[in-house]
Coordinates of C-alpha atoms in Angstrom, one line a residue:
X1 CA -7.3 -29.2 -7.7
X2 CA -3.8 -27.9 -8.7
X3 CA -2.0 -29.1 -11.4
X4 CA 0.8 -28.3 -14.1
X5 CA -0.4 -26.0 -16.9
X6 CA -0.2 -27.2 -20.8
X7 CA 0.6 -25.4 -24.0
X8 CA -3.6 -25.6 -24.6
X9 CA -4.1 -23.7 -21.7
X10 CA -1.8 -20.6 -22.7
X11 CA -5.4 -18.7 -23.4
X12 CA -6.8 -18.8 -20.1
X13 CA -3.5 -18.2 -18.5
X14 CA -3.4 -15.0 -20.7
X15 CA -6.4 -14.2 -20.1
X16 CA -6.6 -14.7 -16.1
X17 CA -2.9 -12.6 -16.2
X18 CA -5.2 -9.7 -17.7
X19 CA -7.5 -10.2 -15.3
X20 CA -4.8 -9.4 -12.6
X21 CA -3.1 -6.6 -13.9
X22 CA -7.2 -5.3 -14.4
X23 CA -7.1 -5.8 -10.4
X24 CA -3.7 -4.1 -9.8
X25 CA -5.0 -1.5 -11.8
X26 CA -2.0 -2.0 -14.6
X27 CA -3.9 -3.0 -17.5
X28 CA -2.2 -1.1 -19.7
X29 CA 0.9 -2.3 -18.8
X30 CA 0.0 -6.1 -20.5
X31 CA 2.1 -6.7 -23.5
X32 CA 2.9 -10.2 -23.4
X33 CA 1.0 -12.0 -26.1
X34 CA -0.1 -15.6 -26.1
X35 CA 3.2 -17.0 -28.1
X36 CA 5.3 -14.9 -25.6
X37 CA 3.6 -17.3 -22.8
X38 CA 3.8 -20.4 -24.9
X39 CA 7.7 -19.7 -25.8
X40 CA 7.9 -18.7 -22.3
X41 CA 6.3 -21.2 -20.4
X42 CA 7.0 -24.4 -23.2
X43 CA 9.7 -23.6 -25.5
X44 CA 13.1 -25.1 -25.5
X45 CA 14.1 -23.4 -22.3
X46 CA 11.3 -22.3 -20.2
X47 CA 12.0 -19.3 -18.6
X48 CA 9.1 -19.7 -16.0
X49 CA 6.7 -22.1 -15.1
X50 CA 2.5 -22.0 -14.2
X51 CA 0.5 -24.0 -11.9
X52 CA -3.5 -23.8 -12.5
X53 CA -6.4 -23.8 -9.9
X54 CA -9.3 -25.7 -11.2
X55 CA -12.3 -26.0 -9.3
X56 CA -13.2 -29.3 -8.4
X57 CA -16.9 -28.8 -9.3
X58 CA -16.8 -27.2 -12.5
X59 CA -13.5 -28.1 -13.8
X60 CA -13.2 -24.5 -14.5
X61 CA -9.8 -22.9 -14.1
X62 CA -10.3 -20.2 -11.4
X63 CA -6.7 -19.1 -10.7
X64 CA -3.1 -19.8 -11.3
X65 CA 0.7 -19.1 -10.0
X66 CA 3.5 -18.4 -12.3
X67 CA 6.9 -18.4 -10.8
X68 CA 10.6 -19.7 -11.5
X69 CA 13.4 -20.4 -9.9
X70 CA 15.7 -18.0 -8.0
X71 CA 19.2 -18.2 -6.0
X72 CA 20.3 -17.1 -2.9
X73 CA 24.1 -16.2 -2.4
X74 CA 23.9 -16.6 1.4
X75 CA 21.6 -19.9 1.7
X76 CA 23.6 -21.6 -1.3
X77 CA 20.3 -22.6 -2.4
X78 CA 17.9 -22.0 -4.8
X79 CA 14.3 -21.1 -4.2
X80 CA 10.9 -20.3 -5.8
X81 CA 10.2 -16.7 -6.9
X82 CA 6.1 -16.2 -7.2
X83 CA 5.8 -14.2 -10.3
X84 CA 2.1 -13.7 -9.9
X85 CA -0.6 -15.4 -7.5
X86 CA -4.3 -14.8 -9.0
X87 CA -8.0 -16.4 -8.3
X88 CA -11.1 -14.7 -9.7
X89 CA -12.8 -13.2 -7.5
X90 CA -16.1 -15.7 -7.5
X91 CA -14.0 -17.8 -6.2
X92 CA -11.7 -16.3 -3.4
X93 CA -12.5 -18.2 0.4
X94 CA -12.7 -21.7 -1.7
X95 CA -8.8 -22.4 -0.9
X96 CA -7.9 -21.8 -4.3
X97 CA -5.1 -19.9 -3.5
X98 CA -3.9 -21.6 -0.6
X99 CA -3.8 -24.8 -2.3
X100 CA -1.8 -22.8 -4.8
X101 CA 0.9 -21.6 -2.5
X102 CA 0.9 -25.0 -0.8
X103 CA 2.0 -27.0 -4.2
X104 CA 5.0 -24.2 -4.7
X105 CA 6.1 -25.2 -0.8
X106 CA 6.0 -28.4 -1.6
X107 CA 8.1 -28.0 -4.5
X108 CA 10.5 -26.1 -2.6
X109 CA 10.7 -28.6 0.3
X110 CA 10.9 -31.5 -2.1
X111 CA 13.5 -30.3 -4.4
X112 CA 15.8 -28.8 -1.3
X113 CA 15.2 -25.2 -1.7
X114 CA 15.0 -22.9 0.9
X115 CA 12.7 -19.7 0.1
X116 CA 9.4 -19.5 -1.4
X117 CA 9.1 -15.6 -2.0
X118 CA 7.2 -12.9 -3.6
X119 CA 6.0 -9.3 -3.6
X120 CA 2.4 -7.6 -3.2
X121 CA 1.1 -3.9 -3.8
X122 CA 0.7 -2.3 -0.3
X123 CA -2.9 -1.5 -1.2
X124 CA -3.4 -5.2 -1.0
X125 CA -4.7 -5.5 2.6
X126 CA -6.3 -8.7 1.8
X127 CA -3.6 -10.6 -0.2
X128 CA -1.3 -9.3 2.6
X129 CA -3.8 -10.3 5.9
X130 CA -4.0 -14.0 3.9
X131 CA -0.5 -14.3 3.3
X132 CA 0.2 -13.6 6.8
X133 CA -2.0 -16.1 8.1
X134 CA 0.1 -18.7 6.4
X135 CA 2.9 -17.2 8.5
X136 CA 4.9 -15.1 5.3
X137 CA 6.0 -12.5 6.4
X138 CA 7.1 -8.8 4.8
X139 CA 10.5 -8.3 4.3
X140 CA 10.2 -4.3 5.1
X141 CA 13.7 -3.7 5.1
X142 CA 13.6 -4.1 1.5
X143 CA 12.7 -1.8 -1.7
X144 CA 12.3 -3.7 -4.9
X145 CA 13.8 -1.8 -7.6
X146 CA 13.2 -2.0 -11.0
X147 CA 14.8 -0.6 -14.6
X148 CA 12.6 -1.1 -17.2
X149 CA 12.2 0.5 -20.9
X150 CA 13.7 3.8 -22.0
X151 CA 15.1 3.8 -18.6
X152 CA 16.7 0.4 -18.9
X153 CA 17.9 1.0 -22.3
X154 CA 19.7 4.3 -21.2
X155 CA 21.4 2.7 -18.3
X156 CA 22.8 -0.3 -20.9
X157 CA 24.5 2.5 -22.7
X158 CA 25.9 4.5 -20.0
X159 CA 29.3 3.0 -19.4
X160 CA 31.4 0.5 -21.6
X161 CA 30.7 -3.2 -20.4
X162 CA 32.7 -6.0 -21.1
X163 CA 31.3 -9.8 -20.8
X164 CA 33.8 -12.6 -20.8
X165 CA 35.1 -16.1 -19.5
X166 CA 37.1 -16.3 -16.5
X167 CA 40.4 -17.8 -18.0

């Protein structure tokens, strides 16, 4: 069963994200704390949004997909970007994360988007063989870039920016 994740399920979730980052080998890289994911996920303006796999026998929440919306210039459109895709391993092969991918399609068909879109570690051969089986495909004329900490603060400061309202 998928369904909708609730402020009382911010532990799990925080805890199945470390679980992730453990398997991407990146646990040290976890700093969001639980009221980060409630504020987040819940507060007045969500900046993201979780889906949970619970198994069906147990009621046990094996997995989960956080994502938010995204925009394409050149569809018009928005779309769903897949922040993180995860199932514990004891239960990978029981559709989990299939079922998962299948409720973000169907958001995106439903609500008139147009791309449902993510990215996975190379090392990943078997996130990568399963998302291919659903018919994804890489987008290898792409590099994802990414500025973050000292790096990010450095570039911020490099050249005098202006923000203001079209008049």
């Amino acid at each position: 069963m998928i369904r909708t994740a609730t402020p009382a399920d911010v532990p799990v979730l925080h805890t199945l994200i470390r679980e992730l980052a453990e398997y991407e080998r990146a646990l040290d890289e976890v700093r969001a704390t639980e009221d980060q994911l409630t504020q987040a996920l819940f507060g007045e303006h969500p900046a993201a949004h979780a889906h949970l796999a619970v198994d069906d026998t147990t009621g046990e929440v094996v997995g989960y997909a956080v994502w938010f919306p995204n925009f394409s210039t050149w569809r018009g459109v928005q779309g769903i970007y897949l922040e993180d895709l995860y199932v514990r391993p004891a239960a990978r092969g029981g559709g989990h994360g299939k079922a998962l991918l299948t409720a973000l399609a169907h958001l995106c068909v439903t609500r008139g988007y147009q791309r449902l879109e993510w990215s996975v570690l190379n090392w990943n051969t078997p996130s990568i063989a399963f998302y291919e089986s659903l018919g994804a495909r890489p987008q290898d004329e792409w590099t994802v870039y990414r500025l973050t900490d000292e790096a990010l603060v450095k570039v911020s400061r490099m050249t005098p920016h202006r923000m203001g309202t079209a008049q």
